[in-house]
């Protein structure tokens, strides 16, 4: 999988040439396609010639320093040029990848010598190192295995002593580098003590397991904190996302905690957009957490730092919560991608899943601080939001438009035409004026709300699923309504029935699609409302609307009427005026209940938007 990063950086270096030919969106699409294809045909299939010299997987991780469960064995201790020697890599645990070479025992950092013959070509393949075909052997896939057998042929110019080396990967980020095998010698040559392989530098400091969880005690006094939900305490609340930092001399200590299956991370950003950020990742890989500094460039995979900039690293995993801490210097001249902590930044906190130490794109909008702050500045308690203000306004306007104005306006046109026949409002029947004003308000609110996502994104959102398509459909239908109304035929026209059916059909279609769009909308990353509570509220609103419209429909068809339980109590002469007044009062009462209920549902959802 790490080949993704190399392909990414390779194409980024040439990005300026590509952008002269294509726009940014096209270039990024091609880039991601190349990355994806590289991830399929990369290190999983063992094509690791670029690691011939170091035998180090380019997985942006450090080798395991614990005792290895894997061993290298050979079937002889002596050899002559041209001999075939059986080499076996085996282990008490499964492994997914490997790289095996033979080298001069007195110079294990030298070049590979000799050549290998494969015993099982399905799981092993020869590589060309040092221009010698078959001088190294690697895996063909990441299928789990416990043993590899090979035949090594001693070259005619073999050194007096030869040692076999192997790098073994349990999986992506768990591996052992240059495991040493037996030393074999030519004839009666006494083997010289082999030199140790080159010590690999580590990118992160020694880590320790934290004895206890972090706490919000001291926030705003001895340390600055960004907490979500507000006032939660990570020591007792497993749903608490927590970031704290405090300066001491020329270093700053960070604490990060959050519920996640794969990783939690935070970034320092110069603006409220992802890209060109100083990021830090705490990645849980089967109960072991790696803490790494990284740099993000737009929507690409973070570039892991190759410099050691983190000290005093610790981590803890408990009850599904990942916690990590580290310190770093205010200035890091050895790593130009690390920002100076004396400057002011927005803080991003994100989380998501990970596999074999590789993080996946977060499925929830990051928590973004409401304002930027100097990291070394006075301690304070920061607030943040996972939803931008423009997207909150978009959601709020759409809810008001369709849950209140639109639904009430349609109700007036459908059931209140017989009421108040002798009364007018601004020269028109009351039902018509109320209907027109409410539907005009619906068009206005929807139009303004429709613009906000485009202002926020600056382009079409490719990750929003069906929601933007449904929204555009609703807006087209919504704008069709006033256009049709402006050109409607006279009431006595022979073509009036065409307008009536079109107006009714387009209006109902717009309302139905708008409600469906709202169900998709409350699950968008940029406005992810609490689930399943808000879905339940929206479902209850739909049921509530249907039930009350059904009551009015039954009343309109004479199923629900004013009457007496006994026929002999009916008056001889019917009081038509009283019946009409009763019908109007009944419909007005249902209308009042309808508006109050819809208002309650709408306010509940608006409150949840405010809390995001």
XYZ file of C-alpha atoms in Angstrom:
612
model
C 0.000 0.000 0.000
C 2.857 2.425 0.615
C 3.459 2.575 -3.127
C 0.457 4.934 -3.080
C 2.554 7.528 -1.308
C 5.464 7.184 -3.711
C 3.272 7.498 -6.764
C 1.533 10.419 -5.100
C 4.753 12.302 -4.438
C 6.121 11.433 -7.886
C 3.127 12.962 -9.594
C 2.945 15.899 -7.213
C 6.507 16.865 -8.223
C 5.297 16.997 -11.784
C 1.924 18.478 -10.857
C 2.755 21.921 -12.192
C 3.247 20.508 -15.679
C -0.044 18.613 -15.500
C -1.982 21.604 -14.295
C -0.877 23.518 -17.358
C -2.768 20.979 -19.434
C -5.750 20.163 -17.236
C -7.675 21.924 -14.549
C -7.100 21.028 -10.927
C -10.108 18.744 -10.611
C -9.095 16.637 -13.653
C -5.525 16.387 -12.442
C -6.604 15.225 -9.005
C -8.935 12.641 -10.504
C -6.094 11.236 -12.632
C -3.794 11.340 -9.627
C -6.161 9.343 -7.468
C -6.671 6.830 -10.280
C -2.924 6.334 -10.521
C -2.685 5.990 -6.759
C -5.456 3.435 -6.706
C -3.916 1.385 -9.499
C -0.554 1.583 -7.790
C -2.038 0.281 -4.582
C -3.281 -2.749 -6.509
C -0.029 -3.524 -8.285
C 2.419 -2.226 -5.669
C 4.141 -3.817 -2.706
C 1.382 -6.357 -2.158
C 2.791 -8.266 -5.145
C 6.354 -8.079 -3.876
C 7.898 -5.847 -6.558
C 10.305 -4.193 -4.135
C 13.507 -3.770 -6.138
C 13.914 -0.237 -4.811
C 14.466 -1.770 -1.367
C 17.271 -4.060 -2.578
C 20.007 -2.100 -0.838
C 18.369 -1.218 2.492
C 15.899 -4.132 2.679
C 13.675 -1.542 4.379
C 9.970 -1.491 3.413
C 8.930 1.995 2.438
C 5.804 1.824 4.569
C 6.459 4.980 6.582
C 6.916 2.986 9.749
C 9.804 1.752 11.852
C 10.935 -1.866 12.241
C 9.847 -3.883 15.218
C 12.548 -4.185 17.877
C 10.949 -7.004 19.864
C 11.992 -10.632 19.556
C 11.130 -11.994 16.136
C 8.928 -15.086 15.771
C 10.698 -15.909 12.491
C 13.960 -17.760 11.785
C 16.234 -18.438 8.797
C 17.886 -21.863 8.494
C 20.134 -23.564 5.934
C 21.009 -27.223 5.353
C 24.794 -26.835 5.561
C 27.500 -24.789 7.208
C 30.035 -25.026 4.376
C 29.846 -24.532 0.637
C 31.819 -24.410 -2.571
C 31.174 -22.196 -5.610
C 28.320 -23.641 -7.634
C 26.736 -25.486 -4.689
C 22.962 -25.442 -4.195
C 21.957 -24.685 -0.611
C 18.457 -24.970 0.797
C 17.278 -21.868 2.697
C 14.109 -21.918 4.810
C 12.276 -18.946 6.332
C 9.734 -20.115 8.910
C 7.868 -18.740 11.872
C 5.550 -19.530 14.734
C 3.206 -16.800 13.432
C 1.896 -16.009 9.962
C 3.648 -13.424 7.804
C 2.477 -11.621 4.672
C 5.649 -10.343 3.042
C 9.382 -11.013 2.983
C 12.638 -10.126 1.254
C 15.554 -12.585 1.416
C 19.141 -12.036 0.278
C 22.589 -13.514 0.756
C 25.465 -11.098 1.506
C 29.093 -11.080 2.470
C 29.121 -11.930 6.181
C 31.852 -9.359 6.789
C 29.828 -6.652 5.047
C 26.105 -7.214 5.636
C 25.348 -3.705 4.329
C 26.883 -4.619 0.983
C 25.271 -5.954 -2.148
C 23.326 -9.162 -2.675
C 25.361 -12.086 -4.014
C 24.486 -15.371 -5.663
C 21.092 -16.274 -7.074
C 18.020 -18.122 -5.870
C 15.923 -20.845 -7.459
C 12.267 -20.886 -6.474
C 10.709 -23.928 -4.850
C 7.149 -22.596 -4.904
C 6.651 -19.888 -7.585
C 3.059 -19.329 -6.424
C 4.169 -17.627 -3.235
C 7.718 -16.448 -4.059
C 9.431 -14.613 -6.912
C 12.954 -13.672 -7.867
C 14.091 -10.045 -7.980
C 16.975 -8.435 -9.827
C 19.264 -6.687 -7.340
C 22.758 -5.463 -8.143
C 22.017 -6.335 -11.804
C 21.947 -10.032 -10.873
C 18.741 -11.800 -11.784
C 17.292 -13.780 -8.881
C 19.743 -12.337 -6.318
C 16.809 -11.667 -3.972
C 13.422 -13.278 -3.369
C 10.154 -11.702 -2.240
C 6.462 -12.568 -1.895
C 3.941 -12.603 -4.741
C 0.948 -11.509 -2.659
C 0.017 -10.599 0.899
C -1.491 -14.026 1.519
C -0.609 -15.358 4.950
C 2.138 -17.975 5.137
C 4.331 -19.662 7.751
C 7.205 -21.045 5.653
C 9.193 -20.270 2.505
C 11.741 -22.640 0.964
C 14.386 -21.539 -1.542
C 17.544 -22.867 -3.209
C 20.570 -20.556 -3.212
C 23.324 -21.129 -5.758
C 26.785 -20.006 -4.652
C 28.486 -17.828 -7.300
C 31.961 -18.503 -8.591
C 33.244 -15.278 -7.019
C 31.608 -15.879 -3.640
C 33.326 -14.366 -0.594
C 34.820 -16.699 2.025
C 31.800 -16.313 4.300
C 28.175 -15.677 3.421
C 25.251 -14.731 5.644
C 21.535 -14.849 4.792
C 19.320 -11.913 5.734
C 15.552 -11.543 5.713
C 13.086 -8.712 6.233
C 9.738 -10.188 7.307
C 6.384 -8.385 7.414
C 3.688 -9.717 9.720
C 1.527 -7.094 8.036
C 1.859 -3.602 6.670
C 3.377 -1.718 9.598
C 4.590 -4.626 11.721
C 7.864 -5.952 10.365
C 11.363 -7.060 11.369
C 14.328 -5.696 9.421
C 17.362 -7.739 8.324
C 16.832 -10.782 10.490
C 20.159 -12.599 10.477
C 20.448 -16.217 9.413
C 23.348 -18.655 9.654
C 26.843 -17.841 8.346
C 28.238 -20.414 5.921
C 31.885 -20.592 4.781
C 33.904 -21.991 1.924
C 35.853 -25.172 2.642
C 37.979 -24.947 5.785
C 37.684 -21.183 6.164
C 37.009 -20.213 9.757
C 33.995 -17.864 9.771
C 34.819 -14.382 10.983
C 32.414 -12.826 13.468
C 29.741 -11.168 11.320
C 29.340 -7.424 11.530
C 26.001 -6.215 12.739
C 23.666 -4.706 10.217
C 23.324 -0.930 10.093
C 21.270 0.458 12.956
C 18.189 2.091 11.562
C 17.276 5.520 12.872
C 13.805 5.844 14.263
C 11.436 8.627 13.301
C 9.706 8.786 16.628
C 10.931 8.636 20.158
C 10.615 5.630 22.419
C 6.997 5.118 23.322
C 5.357 4.235 26.612
C 1.917 2.959 27.512
C -0.029 5.584 29.451
C -1.062 4.398 32.915
C -4.330 6.351 32.988
C -6.612 8.343 30.663
C -6.357 12.069 30.076
C -8.509 14.507 31.999
C -10.070 17.870 31.263
C -9.046 19.122 34.704
C -6.817 22.140 34.171
C -8.342 23.175 30.853
C -8.272 26.961 30.538
C -5.830 27.214 33.453
C -2.724 25.154 32.782
C -3.514 23.988 29.261
C -5.666 24.891 26.270
C -8.363 22.385 25.298
C -10.648 21.695 22.357
C -13.453 19.393 23.505
C -16.447 17.792 21.783
C -19.104 17.525 23.157
C -18.644 20.690 25.186
C -17.581 20.097 28.810
C -17.033 16.342 28.376
C -14.166 14.692 30.267
C -12.101 12.012 28.470
C -11.299 10.325 31.776
C -14.921 9.221 32.240
C -16.699 9.799 28.889
C -15.830 7.319 26.127
C -17.600 9.503 23.535
C -15.417 12.527 24.241
C -13.062 13.980 21.627
C -10.295 15.844 23.412
C -7.230 17.810 22.365
C -5.053 19.708 24.811
C -1.704 21.447 24.569
C 0.556 23.334 26.946
C 3.888 25.074 26.450
C 6.892 24.508 28.686
C 10.054 26.306 27.690
C 10.839 25.610 24.048
C 8.545 22.586 23.744
C 4.787 22.044 23.597
C 3.054 18.936 24.954
C -0.037 17.609 23.184
C -2.724 15.191 24.390
C -5.230 13.674 21.960
C -8.137 11.353 22.733
C -11.218 10.090 20.913
C -13.413 7.063 20.229
C -12.279 5.466 16.966
C -11.699 2.061 15.445
C -8.587 3.028 13.516
C -7.099 6.432 14.272
C -7.518 9.864 15.792
C -5.626 12.844 14.462
C -5.335 16.581 14.656
C -3.862 19.235 12.413
C -2.729 22.813 12.600
C -4.195 24.768 9.685
C -3.748 28.310 8.479
C -7.384 28.420 7.350
C -10.633 26.483 7.728
C -9.894 24.222 4.774
C -7.948 21.000 4.596
C -4.653 21.213 2.734
C -1.102 22.347 3.536
C -1.605 21.398 7.186
C 0.743 20.212 9.929
C -0.883 16.937 11.004
C -0.328 14.348 13.728
C -1.711 10.806 13.590
C -2.346 8.282 16.337
C -3.002 4.989 14.539
C -4.254 1.876 16.302
C -2.966 -1.302 14.677
C -4.276 -4.347 16.561
C -3.871 -2.746 19.962
C -0.539 -1.048 19.250
C -0.566 2.702 18.543
C 1.944 4.483 16.347
C 2.266 8.246 16.685
C 3.476 10.050 13.584
C 3.891 13.567 12.280
C 2.605 14.173 8.760
C 1.847 16.848 6.209
C -1.354 17.097 4.184
C -1.703 18.565 0.716
C -5.379 18.891 -0.140
C -7.376 15.654 -0.217
C -4.321 13.430 -0.689
C -2.983 10.826 1.730
C -0.887 12.486 4.462
C 2.847 12.502 3.828
C 4.510 10.928 6.860
C 7.511 12.845 8.165
C 10.922 11.223 7.725
C 12.412 13.324 10.507
C 12.356 12.587 14.213
C 10.492 15.538 15.710
C 8.371 13.919 18.450
C 9.546 13.179 21.969
C 7.972 11.856 25.166
C 5.539 9.730 23.158
C 2.875 7.686 24.953
C -0.359 5.947 24.042
C -3.279 4.046 25.450
C -6.193 2.036 24.000
C -9.181 1.199 26.188
C -12.936 0.781 25.641
C -12.643 1.759 21.989
C -10.879 5.032 22.842
C -7.466 5.875 21.369
C -5.282 8.231 23.407
C -1.787 9.463 22.632
C 0.541 12.178 23.813
C 3.817 13.644 22.613
C 5.971 16.735 22.773
C 7.684 18.696 20.027
C 9.837 21.782 19.790
C 8.296 25.132 18.982
C 10.680 25.381 16.038
C 11.726 22.355 13.960
C 14.192 23.585 11.308
C 15.088 19.982 10.439
C 11.537 19.442 9.158
C 10.223 22.338 7.032
C 6.689 20.887 7.014
C 6.269 21.382 10.773
C 4.720 24.747 11.572
C 6.144 27.148 14.128
C 4.017 26.905 17.263
C 4.425 30.607 17.978
C 1.952 31.375 15.205
C -1.846 31.273 15.141
C -3.742 28.319 13.627
C -7.129 26.667 13.363
C -7.288 23.238 14.974
C -8.759 20.214 13.192
C -9.612 16.962 14.997
C -10.520 13.962 12.824
C -10.970 10.229 13.239
C -11.670 7.194 11.101
C -10.823 3.605 10.350
C -7.438 2.084 9.570
C -6.152 -1.204 8.234
C -2.642 -2.528 8.760
C -1.547 0.903 9.920
C -2.923 2.663 6.824
C -5.610 5.235 7.580
C -8.767 5.609 5.523
C -10.562 8.841 4.753
C -12.622 10.054 7.690
C -16.350 9.555 7.223
C -17.307 12.411 9.517
C -16.501 16.082 9.119
C -13.514 17.069 11.281
C -14.063 19.110 14.416
C -12.779 22.611 13.556
C -12.039 25.245 16.177
C -14.272 28.308 15.969
C -11.266 30.619 15.758
C -7.506 30.428 15.368
C -5.203 30.606 18.355
C -1.484 30.915 19.047
C -0.403 27.484 20.280
C 2.013 28.969 22.808
C -0.508 31.595 23.875
C -2.446 31.821 27.156
C -4.491 28.709 28.065
C -8.141 28.772 27.056
C -11.063 26.456 26.414
C -11.794 26.395 22.699
C -15.112 25.662 21.054
C -15.536 24.052 17.684
C -18.004 22.732 15.185
C -18.132 19.846 12.735
C -20.353 21.823 10.380
C -19.502 25.114 8.622
C -21.869 28.018 9.243
C -22.914 28.155 5.578
C -23.985 24.516 5.659
C -25.896 25.067 8.886
C -27.740 27.939 7.228
C -28.432 25.745 4.205
C -29.998 23.044 6.366
C -31.987 25.495 8.484
C -33.478 27.361 5.507
C -34.447 24.155 3.748
C -36.159 22.778 6.858
C -38.158 25.982 7.372
C -39.050 26.136 3.692
C -40.435 22.618 3.396
C -41.515 21.671 6.911
C -43.377 24.924 7.616
C -43.956 27.300 4.693
C -44.336 24.808 1.855
C -46.385 22.190 3.680
C -48.767 24.794 5.129
C -49.157 26.588 1.794
C -50.101 23.343 0.053
C -52.593 22.544 2.800
C -54.347 25.887 2.307
C -54.819 25.294 -1.435
C -56.001 21.722 -0.980
C -58.619 22.107 1.769
C -59.521 25.771 2.483
C -61.031 27.000 -0.798
C -64.659 26.793 0.507
C -63.889 28.876 3.613
C -64.503 32.606 4.044
C -66.239 33.006 0.631
C -67.365 36.570 1.332
C -64.041 37.791 2.705
C -60.965 38.917 0.811
C -57.349 39.766 1.605
C -55.773 42.428 -0.615
C -58.519 41.912 -3.168
C -58.203 38.133 -3.398
C -59.713 35.205 -1.524
C -58.036 34.518 1.801
C -56.932 30.960 0.976
C -55.345 32.129 -2.272
C -53.397 34.973 -0.692
C -52.138 32.839 2.180
C -51.210 30.073 -0.271
C -49.390 32.513 -2.574
C -47.458 34.190 0.230
C -46.365 30.909 1.831
C -45.309 29.351 -1.468
C -43.447 32.525 -2.456
C -41.647 32.327 0.893
C -40.849 28.686 0.178
C -39.290 29.578 -3.167
C -37.261 32.403 -1.606
C -35.952 30.334 1.340
C -35.129 27.354 -0.875
C -33.347 29.528 -3.440
C -31.155 31.212 -0.831
C -30.432 27.910 0.915
C -29.636 26.285 -2.417
C -26.798 28.752 -3.073
C -24.957 28.216 0.240
C -23.382 24.782 -0.499
C -21.957 26.096 -3.764
C -20.530 29.127 -1.977
C -18.996 26.821 0.632
C -17.609 24.193 -1.752
C -16.891 26.455 -4.670
C -17.829 23.592 -6.966
C -20.046 20.538 -7.327
C -19.673 18.087 -4.451
C -18.696 14.629 -5.703
C -18.940 12.981 -2.271
C -22.464 14.016 -1.283
C -24.235 11.067 -2.902
C -27.798 11.559 -4.119
C -28.496 14.654 -2.017
C -27.287 17.354 -4.477
C -29.056 15.682 -7.393
C -32.313 15.530 -5.461
C -31.832 19.129 -4.362
C -31.358 20.349 -7.922
C -34.459 18.449 -9.004
C -36.477 20.088 -6.217
C -35.266 23.550 -7.216
C -36.177 23.018 -10.860
C -39.684 21.908 -9.887
C -39.974 24.751 -7.363
C -39.138 27.410 -9.949
C -41.567 25.836 -12.414
C -44.481 26.504 -10.055
C -44.503 30.345 -10.079
C -43.742 30.343 -13.817
C -46.782 28.139 -14.505
C -48.898 30.239 -12.139
C -47.952 33.422 -13.985
C -49.241 31.987 -17.275
C -52.228 30.041 -15.955
C -55.429 30.187 -18.047
C -58.572 31.852 -16.746
C -60.791 29.765 -14.440
C -63.376 29.279 -17.206
C -60.794 28.408 -19.881
C -61.038 25.030 -21.623
C -57.350 24.519 -20.897
C -57.615 25.252 -17.178
C -57.667 21.547 -16.289
C -54.181 21.140 -17.812
C -52.780 23.811 -15.508
C -54.615 22.370 -12.516
C -53.113 18.902 -13.015
C -49.619 20.210 -13.789
C -49.649 22.577 -10.809
C -50.855 19.809 -8.514
C -48.430 17.203 -9.885
C -45.326 19.394 -9.895
C -46.107 20.708 -6.398
C -46.537 17.246 -4.920
C -43.432 15.943 -6.697
C -41.370 18.852 -5.342
C -42.614 18.251 -1.797
C -41.987 14.491 -1.891
C -38.493 14.802 -3.378
C -37.687 17.589 -0.910
C -38.550 15.314 2.022
C -36.450 12.484 0.556
C -33.602 14.945 0.065
C -33.853 15.971 3.728
C -33.349 12.349 4.807
C -30.142 12.263 2.759
C -29.164 15.742 3.895
C -29.074 15.017 7.623
C -26.447 12.337 6.935
C -24.064 14.550 4.977
C -20.522 14.921 6.308
C -20.781 18.688 6.368
C -24.042 18.578 8.361
C -24.121 15.186 10.072
C -26.956 15.315 12.602
C -27.247 12.853 15.504
C -28.393 9.427 14.333
C -30.899 7.827 14.744
C -32.621 10.572 16.754
C -32.953 13.089 13.920
C -34.004 10.400 11.451
C -36.758 9.475 13.899
C -37.882 13.112 14.161
C -38.022 13.475 10.392
C -39.915 10.179 10.070
C -42.403 11.307 12.723
C -42.911 14.556 10.783
C -43.785 12.568 7.649
C -46.256 10.353 9.522
C -47.760 13.379 11.293
C -48.287 15.193 7.991
C -49.869 12.179 6.318
C -52.264 11.539 9.237
C -53.518 15.128 9.433
C -53.935 15.379 5.668
C -55.876 12.110 5.785
C -58.182 13.586 8.461
C -58.845 16.632 6.278
C -59.393 14.400 3.264
C -61.944 12.288 5.131
C -63.698 15.447 6.308
C -63.729 16.852 2.781
C -65.365 13.638 1.491
C -68.060 13.734 4.179
C -66.741 10.865 6.293
C -66.174 13.176 9.252
C -69.239 15.393 9.710
C -71.064 17.249 12.431
C -74.029 15.179 13.574
C -76.006 13.636 16.421
C -75.824 10.142 17.728
C -79.662 9.769 17.484
C -81.607 10.390 14.301
C -84.673 11.656 16.227
C -82.549 14.480 17.609
C -81.846 15.900 14.124
C -83.609 19.223 13.465
C -86.513 19.338 11.000
C -84.907 22.214 9.143
C -81.156 21.947 8.516
C -79.006 24.850 9.662
C -76.673 25.072 6.663
C -74.910 28.175 7.961
C -74.109 26.428 11.214
C -72.756 23.413 9.346
C -70.525 25.629 7.217
C -69.211 27.426 10.277
C -68.543 24.078 11.966
C -66.662 22.801 8.915
C -64.520 25.932 8.809
C -63.776 25.747 12.529
C -62.863 22.073 12.191
C -60.434 22.766 9.345
C -58.912 25.743 11.162
C -58.446 23.612 14.273
C -56.667 20.910 12.235
C -54.574 23.619 10.560
C -53.522 24.979 13.956
C -52.583 21.503 15.172
C -50.733 20.893 11.887
C -48.693 24.096 12.161
C -47.900 23.561 15.850
C -46.793 19.977 15.255
C -44.681 20.857 12.239
C -43.127 23.726 14.191
C -42.169 21.358 16.999
C -40.504 18.919 14.590
C -38.747 21.728 12.746
C -37.483 23.384 15.934
C -36.127 20.031 17.153
C -34.083 19.613 13.986
C -32.961 23.261 14.037
C -31.740 22.766 17.602
C -29.718 19.722 16.550
C -28.169 21.769 13.728
C -27.158 24.394 16.254
C -25.456 21.736 18.395
C -23.385 20.210 15.591
